[in-house]
Amino acid sequence: MTHDCLFCKIIQKKIPARIVHEDDDLLAFEDINPQAPVHLLVIPKKHIATTLEIGPEDHGLIGRLFEAASALARARGIAERGFRLVMNTNPESGQTVYHIHLHLLGGRPMHWPPG
Ligand code: AMP
Ligand code: ZN
């Protein structure tokens, strides 16, 4: 299936990205507008528009998404200090790309509550 989707184009290598991890199911790359010293996006290769479209068939995939994000946090040396994983859903959350992506943010203290 083809989607007119920015992140699907990155997966297909039609748009360049600074890729930091790739396997059969997942891709991770540097966010183009980083909000912290470490700001990676971890995405499934399967096009899922928002968290609202995650189904039972995706349970393994979503687990691997979190596992990959944590492995990347370890690899970047921010696991012990701490980091934040964020997935925005729909406009009021700030979602701008409608292909689910887990933000991995770290390397500085994070504020709570988020803005
Ligand atoms: P969100 O606002 O949660 O949907 O997050 C979308 C993220 O994608 C933002 O942090 C953008 O900076 C990032 N982004 C947009 N276009 C690109 C791109 N071509 N390569 C890497 N990151 C991007
Ligand atoms: Zn997509």
mmCIF file of N, CA and C and ligand atoms in Angstrom:
data_model
loop_
_atom_site.group_PDB
_atom_site.id
_atom_site.type_symbol
_atom_site.label_atom_id
_atom_site.label_comp_id
_atom_site.label_asym_id
_atom_site.label_seq_id
_atom_site.Cartn_x
_atom_site.Cartn_y
_atom_site.Cartn_z
ATOM 1 N N MET A 1 0.838 -1.190 0.000
ATOM 2 C CA MET A 1 0.000 0.000 0.000
ATOM 3 C C MET A 1 0.879 1.249 0.000
ATOM 4 N N THR A 2 0.506 2.257 -0.782
ATOM 5 C CA THR A 2 1.281 3.495 -0.809
ATOM 6 C C THR A 2 0.499 4.601 -0.120
ATOM 7 N N HIS A 3 1.221 5.405 0.620
ATOM 8 C CA HIS A 3 0.614 6.525 1.349
ATOM 9 C C HIS A 3 1.373 7.785 0.973
ATOM 10 N N ASP A 4 0.644 8.853 0.806
ATOM 11 C CA ASP A 4 1.283 10.150 0.590
ATOM 12 C C ASP A 4 1.661 10.685 1.969
ATOM 13 N N CYS A 5 2.798 10.187 2.451
ATOM 14 C CA CYS A 5 3.161 10.393 3.843
ATOM 15 C C CYS A 5 4.662 10.651 3.924
ATOM 16 N N LEU A 6 5.019 11.709 4.621
ATOM 17 C CA LEU A 6 6.423 12.088 4.738
ATOM 18 C C LEU A 6 7.275 10.943 5.283
ATOM 19 N N PHE A 7 6.813 10.301 6.334
ATOM 20 C CA PHE A 7 7.649 9.275 6.951
ATOM 21 C C PHE A 7 7.681 7.997 6.117
ATOM 22 N N CYS A 8 6.608 7.702 5.379
ATOM 23 C CA CYS A 8 6.683 6.580 4.433
ATOM 24 C C CYS A 8 7.740 6.876 3.360
ATOM 25 N N LYS A 9 7.845 8.130 2.959
ATOM 26 C CA LYS A 9 8.865 8.492 1.955
ATOM 27 C C LYS A 9 10.272 8.353 2.530
ATOM 28 N N ILE A 10 10.446 8.667 3.804
ATOM 29 C CA ILE A 10 11.751 8.462 4.446
ATOM 30 C C ILE A 10 12.059 6.968 4.501
ATOM 31 N N ILE A 11 11.069 6.155 4.828
ATOM 32 C CA ILE A 11 11.252 4.697 4.871
ATOM 33 C C ILE A 11 11.675 4.179 3.494
ATOM 34 N N GLN A 12 11.048 4.729 2.451
ATOM 35 C CA GLN A 12 11.349 4.293 1.077
ATOM 36 C C GLN A 12 12.618 4.950 0.527
ATOM 37 N N LYS A 13 13.279 5.800 1.357
ATOM 38 C CA LYS A 13 14.512 6.501 0.980
ATOM 39 C C LYS A 13 14.277 7.484 -0.169
ATOM 40 N N LYS A 14 13.031 7.950 -0.290
ATOM 41 C CA LYS A 14 12.723 8.980 -1.294
ATOM 42 C C LYS A 14 13.029 10.370 -0.757
ATOM 43 N N ILE A 15 13.082 10.476 0.561
ATOM 44 C CA ILE A 15 13.480 11.718 1.243
ATOM 45 C C ILE A 15 14.608 11.327 2.189
ATOM 46 N N PRO A 16 15.696 12.118 2.194
ATOM 47 C CA PRO A 16 16.829 11.738 3.044
ATOM 48 C C PRO A 16 16.552 11.985 4.526
ATOM 49 N N ALA A 17 17.196 11.199 5.351
ATOM 50 C CA ALA A 17 17.140 11.394 6.804
ATOM 51 C C ALA A 17 18.426 10.833 7.375
ATOM 52 N N ARG A 18 18.748 11.307 8.569
ATOM 53 C CA ARG A 18 19.932 10.787 9.266
ATOM 54 C C ARG A 18 19.496 9.562 10.055
ATOM 55 N N ILE A 19 19.565 8.418 9.391
ATOM 56 C CA ILE A 19 19.050 7.171 9.972
ATOM 57 C C ILE A 19 20.058 6.618 10.980
ATOM 58 N N VAL A 20 19.555 6.241 12.145
ATOM 59 C CA VAL A 20 20.424 5.722 13.208
ATOM 60 C C VAL A 20 20.119 4.259 13.528
ATOM 61 N N HIS A 21 19.001 3.752 13.039
ATOM 62 C CA HIS A 21 18.675 2.335 13.234
ATOM 63 C C HIS A 21 17.677 1.931 12.165
ATOM 64 N N GLU A 22 17.886 0.732 11.626
ATOM 65 C CA GLU A 22 16.891 0.186 10.698
ATOM 66 C C GLU A 22 16.858 -1.313 10.860
ATOM 67 N N ASP A 23 15.649 -1.875 10.915
ATOM 68 C CA ASP A 23 15.485 -3.327 10.846
ATOM 69 C C ASP A 23 14.232 -3.605 10.016
ATOM 70 N N ASP A 24 13.779 -4.853 10.022
ATOM 71 C CA ASP A 24 12.667 -5.215 9.139
ATOM 72 C C ASP A 24 11.402 -4.409 9.422
ATOM 73 N N ASP A 25 11.210 -4.035 10.673
ATOM 74 C CA ASP A 25 9.935 -3.442 11.090
ATOM 75 C C ASP A 25 10.009 -1.975 11.461
ATOM 76 N N LEU A 26 11.209 -1.490 11.776
ATOM 77 C CA LEU A 26 11.351 -0.162 12.392
ATOM 78 C C LEU A 26 12.421 0.657 11.701
ATOM 79 N N LEU A 27 12.266 1.980 11.829
ATOM 80 C CA LEU A 27 13.311 2.909 11.401
ATOM 81 C C LEU A 27 13.447 3.976 12.490
ATOM 82 N N ALA A 28 14.679 4.401 12.763
ATOM 83 C CA ALA A 28 14.911 5.511 13.687
ATOM 84 C C ALA A 28 15.843 6.498 13.020
ATOM 85 N N PHE A 29 15.545 7.785 13.210
ATOM 86 C CA PHE A 29 16.347 8.833 12.571
ATOM 87 C C PHE A 29 16.319 10.089 13.431
ATOM 88 N N GLU A 30 17.273 10.976 13.137
ATOM 89 C CA GLU A 30 17.374 12.235 13.876
ATOM 90 C C GLU A 30 16.204 13.147 13.502
ATOM 91 N N ASP A 31 15.592 13.762 14.516
ATOM 92 C CA ASP A 31 14.556 14.762 14.235
ATOM 93 C C ASP A 31 15.216 15.967 13.554
ATOM 94 N N ILE A 32 14.568 16.494 12.527
ATOM 95 C CA ILE A 32 15.136 17.582 11.741
ATOM 96 C C ILE A 32 15.156 18.901 12.527
ATOM 97 N N ASN A 33 14.356 18.991 13.555
ATOM 98 C CA ASN A 33 14.258 20.219 14.375
ATOM 99 C C ASN A 33 14.372 19.829 15.845
ATOM 100 N N PRO A 34 15.596 19.447 16.264
ATOM 101 C CA PRO A 34 15.745 18.818 17.587
ATOM 102 C C PRO A 34 15.381 19.750 18.749
ATOM 103 N N GLN A 35 14.683 19.202 19.702
ATOM 104 C CA GLN A 35 14.237 19.944 20.885
ATOM 105 C C GLN A 35 15.077 19.614 22.117
ATOM 106 N N ALA A 36 16.095 18.808 21.944
ATOM 107 C CA ALA A 36 16.980 18.401 23.045
ATOM 108 C C ALA A 36 18.265 17.885 22.401
ATOM 109 N N PRO A 37 19.344 17.775 23.192
ATOM 110 C CA PRO A 37 20.610 17.278 22.616
ATOM 111 C C PRO A 37 20.454 15.927 21.914
ATOM 112 N N VAL A 38 19.617 15.073 22.453
ATOM 113 C CA VAL A 38 19.233 13.839 21.756
ATOM 114 C C VAL A 38 17.759 13.960 21.401
ATOM 115 N N HIS A 39 17.450 13.914 20.126
ATOM 116 C CA HIS A 39 16.044 13.919 19.695
ATOM 117 C C HIS A 39 15.932 13.025 18.469
ATOM 118 N N LEU A 40 15.528 11.798 18.724
ATOM 119 C CA LEU A 40 15.348 10.804 17.666
ATOM 120 C C LEU A 40 13.867 10.497 17.513
ATOM 121 N N LEU A 41 13.506 10.043 16.322
ATOM 122 C CA LEU A 41 12.151 9.553 16.068
ATOM 123 C C LEU A 41 12.254 8.084 15.717
ATOM 124 N N VAL A 42 11.465 7.264 16.375
ATOM 125 C CA VAL A 42 11.436 5.833 16.100
ATOM 126 C C VAL A 42 10.060 5.516 15.535
ATOM 127 N N ILE A 43 10.041 4.929 14.340
ATOM 128 C CA ILE A 43 8.757 4.719 13.653
ATOM 129 C C ILE A 43 8.630 3.280 13.175
ATOM 130 N N PRO A 44 7.390 2.781 13.114
ATOM 131 C CA PRO A 44 7.177 1.494 12.453
ATOM 132 C C PRO A 44 7.208 1.701 10.942
ATOM 133 N N LYS A 45 7.679 0.719 10.206
ATOM 134 C CA LYS A 45 7.616 0.815 8.743
ATOM 135 C C LYS A 45 6.172 0.708 8.251
ATOM 136 N N LYS A 46 5.339 0.053 9.030
ATOM 137 C CA LYS A 46 3.910 -0.012 8.703
ATOM 138 C C LYS A 46 3.295 1.370 8.895
ATOM 139 N N HIS A 47 2.541 1.835 7.922
ATOM 140 C CA HIS A 47 1.873 3.133 8.058
ATOM 141 C C HIS A 47 0.686 2.995 9.003
ATOM 142 N N ILE A 48 0.805 3.644 10.152
ATOM 143 C CA ILE A 48 -0.298 3.747 11.119
ATOM 144 C C ILE A 48 -0.423 5.242 11.377
ATOM 145 N N ALA A 49 -1.584 5.828 11.115
ATOM 146 C CA ALA A 49 -1.692 7.294 11.120
ATOM 147 C C ALA A 49 -1.585 7.888 12.514
ATOM 148 N N THR A 50 -2.266 7.308 13.470
ATOM 149 C CA THR A 50 -2.231 7.821 14.849
ATOM 150 C C THR A 50 -2.327 6.642 15.807
ATOM 151 N N THR A 51 -2.108 6.918 17.080
ATOM 152 C CA THR A 51 -2.244 5.847 18.086
ATOM 153 C C THR A 51 -3.653 5.267 18.078
ATOM 154 N N LEU A 52 -4.624 6.042 17.600
ATOM 155 C CA LEU A 52 -6.012 5.561 17.579
ATOM 156 C C LEU A 52 -6.202 4.414 16.593
ATOM 157 N N GLU A 53 -5.279 4.267 15.652
ATOM 158 C CA GLU A 53 -5.380 3.183 14.659
ATOM 159 C C GLU A 53 -4.551 1.963 15.050
ATOM 160 N N ILE A 54 -3.909 1.964 16.207
ATOM 161 C CA ILE A 54 -3.152 0.785 16.642
ATOM 162 C C ILE A 54 -4.145 -0.320 17.001
ATOM 163 N N GLY A 55 -3.938 -1.508 16.447
ATOM 164 C CA GLY A 55 -4.848 -2.628 16.693
ATOM 165 C C GLY A 55 -4.132 -3.805 17.321
ATOM 166 N N PRO A 56 -4.900 -4.860 17.640
ATOM 167 C CA PRO A 56 -4.313 -6.045 18.277
ATOM 168 C C PRO A 56 -3.171 -6.645 17.468
ATOM 169 N N GLU A 57 -3.247 -6.522 16.143
ATOM 170 C CA GLU A 57 -2.194 -7.078 15.287
ATOM 171 C C GLU A 57 -0.882 -6.313 15.425
ATOM 172 N N ASP A 58 -0.927 -5.149 16.065
ATOM 173 C CA ASP A 58 0.259 -4.294 16.200
ATOM 174 C C ASP A 58 0.950 -4.414 17.554
ATOM 175 N N HIS A 59 0.444 -5.261 18.430
ATOM 176 C CA HIS A 59 0.987 -5.303 19.790
ATOM 177 C C HIS A 59 2.479 -5.610 19.814
ATOM 178 N N GLY A 60 2.904 -6.596 19.021
ATOM 179 C CA GLY A 60 4.329 -6.934 18.994
ATOM 180 C C GLY A 60 5.155 -5.790 18.447
ATOM 181 N N LEU A 61 4.634 -5.166 17.399
ATOM 182 C CA LEU A 61 5.326 -4.052 16.750
ATOM 183 C C LEU A 61 5.515 -2.888 17.725
ATOM 184 N N ILE A 62 4.495 -2.556 18.459
ATOM 185 C CA ILE A 62 4.583 -1.422 19.392
ATOM 186 C C ILE A 62 5.549 -1.758 20.528
ATOM 187 N N GLY A 63 5.567 -3.001 20.942
ATOM 188 C CA GLY A 63 6.545 -3.411 21.952
ATOM 189 C C GLY A 63 7.962 -3.246 21.441
ATOM 190 N N ARG A 64 8.200 -3.649 20.204
ATOM 191 C CA ARG A 64 9.534 -3.511 19.619
ATOM 192 C C ARG A 64 9.918 -2.042 19.444
ATOM 193 N N LEU A 65 8.929 -1.200 19.171
ATOM 194 C CA LEU A 65 9.180 0.240 19.037
ATOM 195 C C LEU A 65 9.765 0.801 20.341
ATOM 196 N N PHE A 66 9.151 0.452 21.452
ATOM 197 C CA PHE A 66 9.645 0.936 22.755
ATOM 198 C C PHE A 66 10.994 0.313 23.095
ATOM 199 N N GLU A 67 11.146 -0.965 22.772
ATOM 200 C CA GLU A 67 12.419 -1.635 23.073
ATOM 201 C C GLU A 67 13.554 -0.975 22.271
ATOM 202 N N ALA A 68 13.291 -0.652 21.003
ATOM 203 C CA ALA A 68 14.308 -0.004 20.165
ATOM 204 C C ALA A 68 14.647 1.384 20.696
ATOM 205 N N ALA A 69 13.621 2.129 21.132
ATOM 206 C CA ALA A 69 13.863 3.470 21.674
ATOM 207 C C ALA A 69 14.749 3.377 22.918
ATOM 208 N N SER A 70 14.478 2.433 23.771
ATOM 209 C CA SER A 70 15.287 2.277 24.985
ATOM 210 C C SER A 70 16.720 1.868 24.644
ATOM 211 N N ALA A 71 16.871 0.998 23.664
ATOM 212 C CA ALA A 71 18.222 0.600 23.234
ATOM 213 C C ALA A 71 18.982 1.808 22.690
ATOM 214 N N LEU A 72 18.293 2.673 21.951
ATOM 215 C CA LEU A 72 18.941 3.882 21.422
ATOM 216 C C LEU A 72 19.321 4.831 22.556
ATOM 217 N N ALA A 73 18.475 4.947 23.562
ATOM 218 C CA ALA A 73 18.799 5.786 24.727
ATOM 219 C C ALA A 73 20.064 5.252 25.408
ATOM 220 N N ARG A 74 20.142 3.945 25.554
ATOM 221 C CA ARG A 74 21.358 3.334 26.133
ATOM 222 C C ARG A 74 22.570 3.649 25.268
ATOM 223 N N ALA A 75 22.422 3.463 23.969
ATOM 224 C CA ALA A 75 23.541 3.676 23.037
ATOM 225 C C ALA A 75 24.022 5.126 23.068
ATOM 226 N N ARG A 76 23.106 6.067 23.307
ATOM 227 C CA ARG A 76 23.472 7.484 23.371
ATOM 228 C C ARG A 76 23.960 7.906 24.754
ATOM 229 N N GLY A 77 23.935 6.950 25.705
ATOM 230 C CA GLY A 77 24.477 7.241 27.033
ATOM 231 C C GLY A 77 23.564 8.062 27.924
ATOM 232 N N ILE A 78 22.263 8.061 27.627
ATOM 233 C CA ILE A 78 21.332 8.856 28.445
ATOM 234 C C ILE A 78 20.351 7.994 29.233
ATOM 235 N N ALA A 79 20.567 6.681 29.197
ATOM 236 C CA ALA A 79 19.600 5.786 29.838
ATOM 237 C C ALA A 79 19.530 6.018 31.346
ATOM 238 N N GLU A 80 20.677 6.118 31.998
ATOM 239 C CA GLU A 80 20.679 6.237 33.455
ATOM 240 C C GLU A 80 20.212 7.618 33.898
ATOM 241 N N ARG A 81 20.623 8.663 33.169
ATOM 242 C CA ARG A 81 20.184 10.021 33.510
ATOM 243 C C ARG A 81 18.682 10.141 33.353
ATOM 244 N N GLY A 82 18.175 9.563 32.300
ATOM 245 C CA GLY A 82 16.747 9.613 32.019
ATOM 246 C C GLY A 82 16.471 10.264 30.684
ATOM 247 N N PHE A 83 15.328 9.961 30.169
ATOM 248 C CA PHE A 83 14.922 10.458 28.847
ATOM 249 C C PHE A 83 13.409 10.399 28.786
ATOM 250 N N ARG A 84 12.875 10.998 27.744
ATOM 251 C CA ARG A 84 11.420 11.024 27.599
ATOM 252 C C ARG A 84 11.020 10.408 26.271
ATOM 253 N N LEU A 85 9.983 9.566 26.301
ATOM 254 C CA LEU A 85 9.378 8.996 25.098
ATOM 255 C C LEU A 85 7.985 9.594 24.970
ATOM 256 N N VAL A 86 7.718 10.186 23.806
ATOM 257 C CA VAL A 86 6.448 10.890 23.585
ATOM 258 C C VAL A 86 5.857 10.467 22.260
ATOM 259 N N MET A 87 4.563 10.212 22.249
ATOM 260 C CA MET A 87 3.843 10.001 20.994
ATOM 261 C C MET A 87 2.598 10.880 21.020
ATOM 262 N N ASN A 88 2.589 11.878 20.158
ATOM 263 C CA ASN A 88 1.463 12.813 20.102
ATOM 264 C C ASN A 88 0.333 12.238 19.255
ATOM 265 N N THR A 89 -0.893 12.586 19.614
ATOM 266 C CA THR A 89 -2.064 12.124 18.869
ATOM 267 C C THR A 89 -3.013 13.283 18.592
ATOM 268 N N ASN A 90 -3.155 13.583 17.298
ATOM 269 C CA ASN A 90 -4.143 14.558 16.817
ATOM 270 C C ASN A 90 -3.768 16.007 17.189
ATOM 271 N N PRO A 91 -4.507 16.981 16.656
ATOM 272 C CA PRO A 91 -4.002 18.362 16.663
ATOM 273 C C PRO A 91 -3.664 18.955 18.027
ATOM 274 N N GLU A 92 -4.482 18.780 19.019
ATOM 275 C CA GLU A 92 -4.195 19.477 20.284
ATOM 276 C C GLU A 92 -2.942 18.955 20.971
ATOM 277 N N SER A 93 -2.493 17.796 20.597
ATOM 278 C CA SER A 93 -1.248 17.264 21.169
ATOM 279 C C SER A 93 -0.023 17.857 20.487
ATOM 280 N N GLY A 94 -0.259 18.419 19.277
ATOM 281 C CA GLY A 94 0.850 18.903 18.466
ATOM 282 C C GLY A 94 1.268 17.943 17.372
ATOM 283 N N GLN A 95 0.494 16.867 17.138
ATOM 284 C CA GLN A 95 0.874 15.934 16.061
ATOM 285 C C GLN A 95 0.815 16.648 14.714
ATOM 286 N N THR A 96 1.925 16.584 13.974
ATOM 287 C CA THR A 96 1.988 17.222 12.658
ATOM 288 C C THR A 96 2.237 16.220 11.543
ATOM 289 N N VAL A 97 2.804 15.067 11.860
ATOM 290 C CA VAL A 97 3.033 14.025 10.854
ATOM 291 C C VAL A 97 2.154 12.834 11.237
ATOM 292 N N TYR A 98 1.286 12.455 10.295
ATOM 293 C CA TYR A 98 0.296 11.418 10.607
ATOM 294 C C TYR A 98 0.786 10.026 10.186
ATOM 295 N N HIS A 99 1.890 9.663 10.788
ATOM 296 C CA HIS A 99 2.481 8.310 10.750
ATOM 297 C C HIS A 99 3.119 8.198 12.124
ATOM 298 N N ILE A 100 2.649 7.286 12.936
ATOM 299 C CA ILE A 100 3.058 7.317 14.353
ATOM 300 C C ILE A 100 4.576 7.289 14.489
ATOM 301 N N HIS A 101 5.044 8.041 15.463
ATOM 302 C CA HIS A 101 6.481 8.168 15.717
ATOM 303 C C HIS A 101 6.672 8.404 17.203
ATOM 304 N N LEU A 102 7.617 7.676 17.744
ATOM 305 C CA LEU A 102 7.958 7.826 19.147
ATOM 306 C C LEU A 102 9.141 8.784 19.222
ATOM 307 N N HIS A 103 8.916 9.933 19.872
ATOM 308 C CA HIS A 103 10.015 10.875 20.103
ATOM 309 C C HIS A 103 10.867 10.345 21.256
ATOM 310 N N LEU A 104 12.165 10.280 21.047
ATOM 311 C CA LEU A 104 13.121 9.994 22.127
ATOM 312 C C LEU A 104 13.878 11.291 22.381
ATOM 313 N N LEU A 105 13.642 11.865 23.551
ATOM 314 C CA LEU A 105 14.222 13.158 23.923
ATOM 315 C C LEU A 105 15.075 12.986 25.161
ATOM 316 N N GLY A 106 16.282 13.548 25.128
ATOM 317 C CA GLY A 106 17.118 13.453 26.314
ATOM 318 C C GLY A 106 18.385 14.263 26.166
ATOM 319 N N GLY A 107 19.217 14.173 27.205
ATOM 320 C CA GLY A 107 20.466 14.921 27.213
ATOM 321 C C GLY A 107 20.347 16.259 27.915
ATOM 322 N N ARG A 108 19.162 16.553 28.434
ATOM 323 C CA ARG A 108 18.949 17.744 29.269
ATOM 324 C C ARG A 108 17.786 17.419 30.202
ATOM 325 N N PRO A 109 17.654 18.173 31.301
ATOM 326 C CA PRO A 109 16.498 17.925 32.164
ATOM 327 C C PRO A 109 15.197 18.239 31.423
ATOM 328 N N MET A 110 14.215 17.387 31.601
ATOM 329 C CA MET A 110 12.906 17.573 30.975
ATOM 330 C C MET A 110 11.959 18.200 31.999
ATOM 331 N N HIS A 111 11.083 19.039 31.523
ATOM 332 C CA HIS A 111 10.151 19.714 32.420
ATOM 333 C C HIS A 111 8.819 18.970 32.483
ATOM 334 N N TRP A 112 8.173 19.104 33.604
ATOM 335 C CA TRP A 112 6.837 18.523 33.756
ATOM 336 C C TRP A 112 5.971 19.477 34.532
ATOM 337 N N PRO A 113 4.749 19.790 34.139
ATOM 338 C CA PRO A 113 4.075 19.235 32.959
ATOM 339 C C PRO A 113 4.647 19.807 31.669
ATOM 340 N N PRO A 114 4.542 19.031 30.576
ATOM 341 C CA PRO A 114 5.009 19.533 29.284
ATOM 342 C C PRO A 114 4.111 20.680 28.832
ATOM 343 N N GLY A 115 4.578 21.496 27.923
ATOM 344 C CA GLY A 115 3.819 22.656 27.455
ATOM 345 C C GLY A 115 2.631 22.263 26.618
HETATM 346 P P1 AMP B 1 4.865 15.565 15.818
HETATM 347 O O1 AMP B 1 4.715 17.062 15.922
HETATM 348 O O2 AMP B 1 4.734 14.832 17.117
HETATM 349 O O3 AMP B 1 3.960 14.992 14.751
HETATM 350 O O4 AMP B 1 6.360 15.313 15.388
HETATM 351 C C1 AMP B 1 6.792 15.432 14.075
HETATM 352 C C2 AMP B 1 8.282 15.592 14.128
HETATM 353 O O5 AMP B 1 8.833 15.294 12.875
HETATM 354 C C3 AMP B 1 8.747 17.001 14.513
HETATM 355 O O6 AMP B 1 9.537 16.939 15.684
HETATM 356 C C4 AMP B 1 9.542 17.443 13.284
HETATM 357 O O7 AMP B 1 10.674 18.224 13.619
HETATM 358 C C5 AMP B 1 9.941 16.110 12.668
HETATM 359 N N1 AMP B 1 10.189 16.128 11.239
HETATM 360 C C6 AMP B 1 9.429 16.730 10.291
HETATM 361 N N2 AMP B 1 9.958 16.507 9.069
HETATM 362 C C7 AMP B 1 11.081 15.771 9.248
HETATM 363 C C8 AMP B 1 12.087 15.237 8.388
HETATM 364 N N3 AMP B 1 12.028 15.406 7.046
HETATM 365 N N4 AMP B 1 13.096 14.546 8.938
HETATM 366 C C9 AMP B 1 13.176 14.370 10.263
HETATM 367 N N5 AMP B 1 12.254 14.833 11.142
HETATM 368 C C10 AMP B 1 11.229 15.542 10.646
HETATM 369 ZN ZN ZN B 2 3.340 6.729 6.525
#
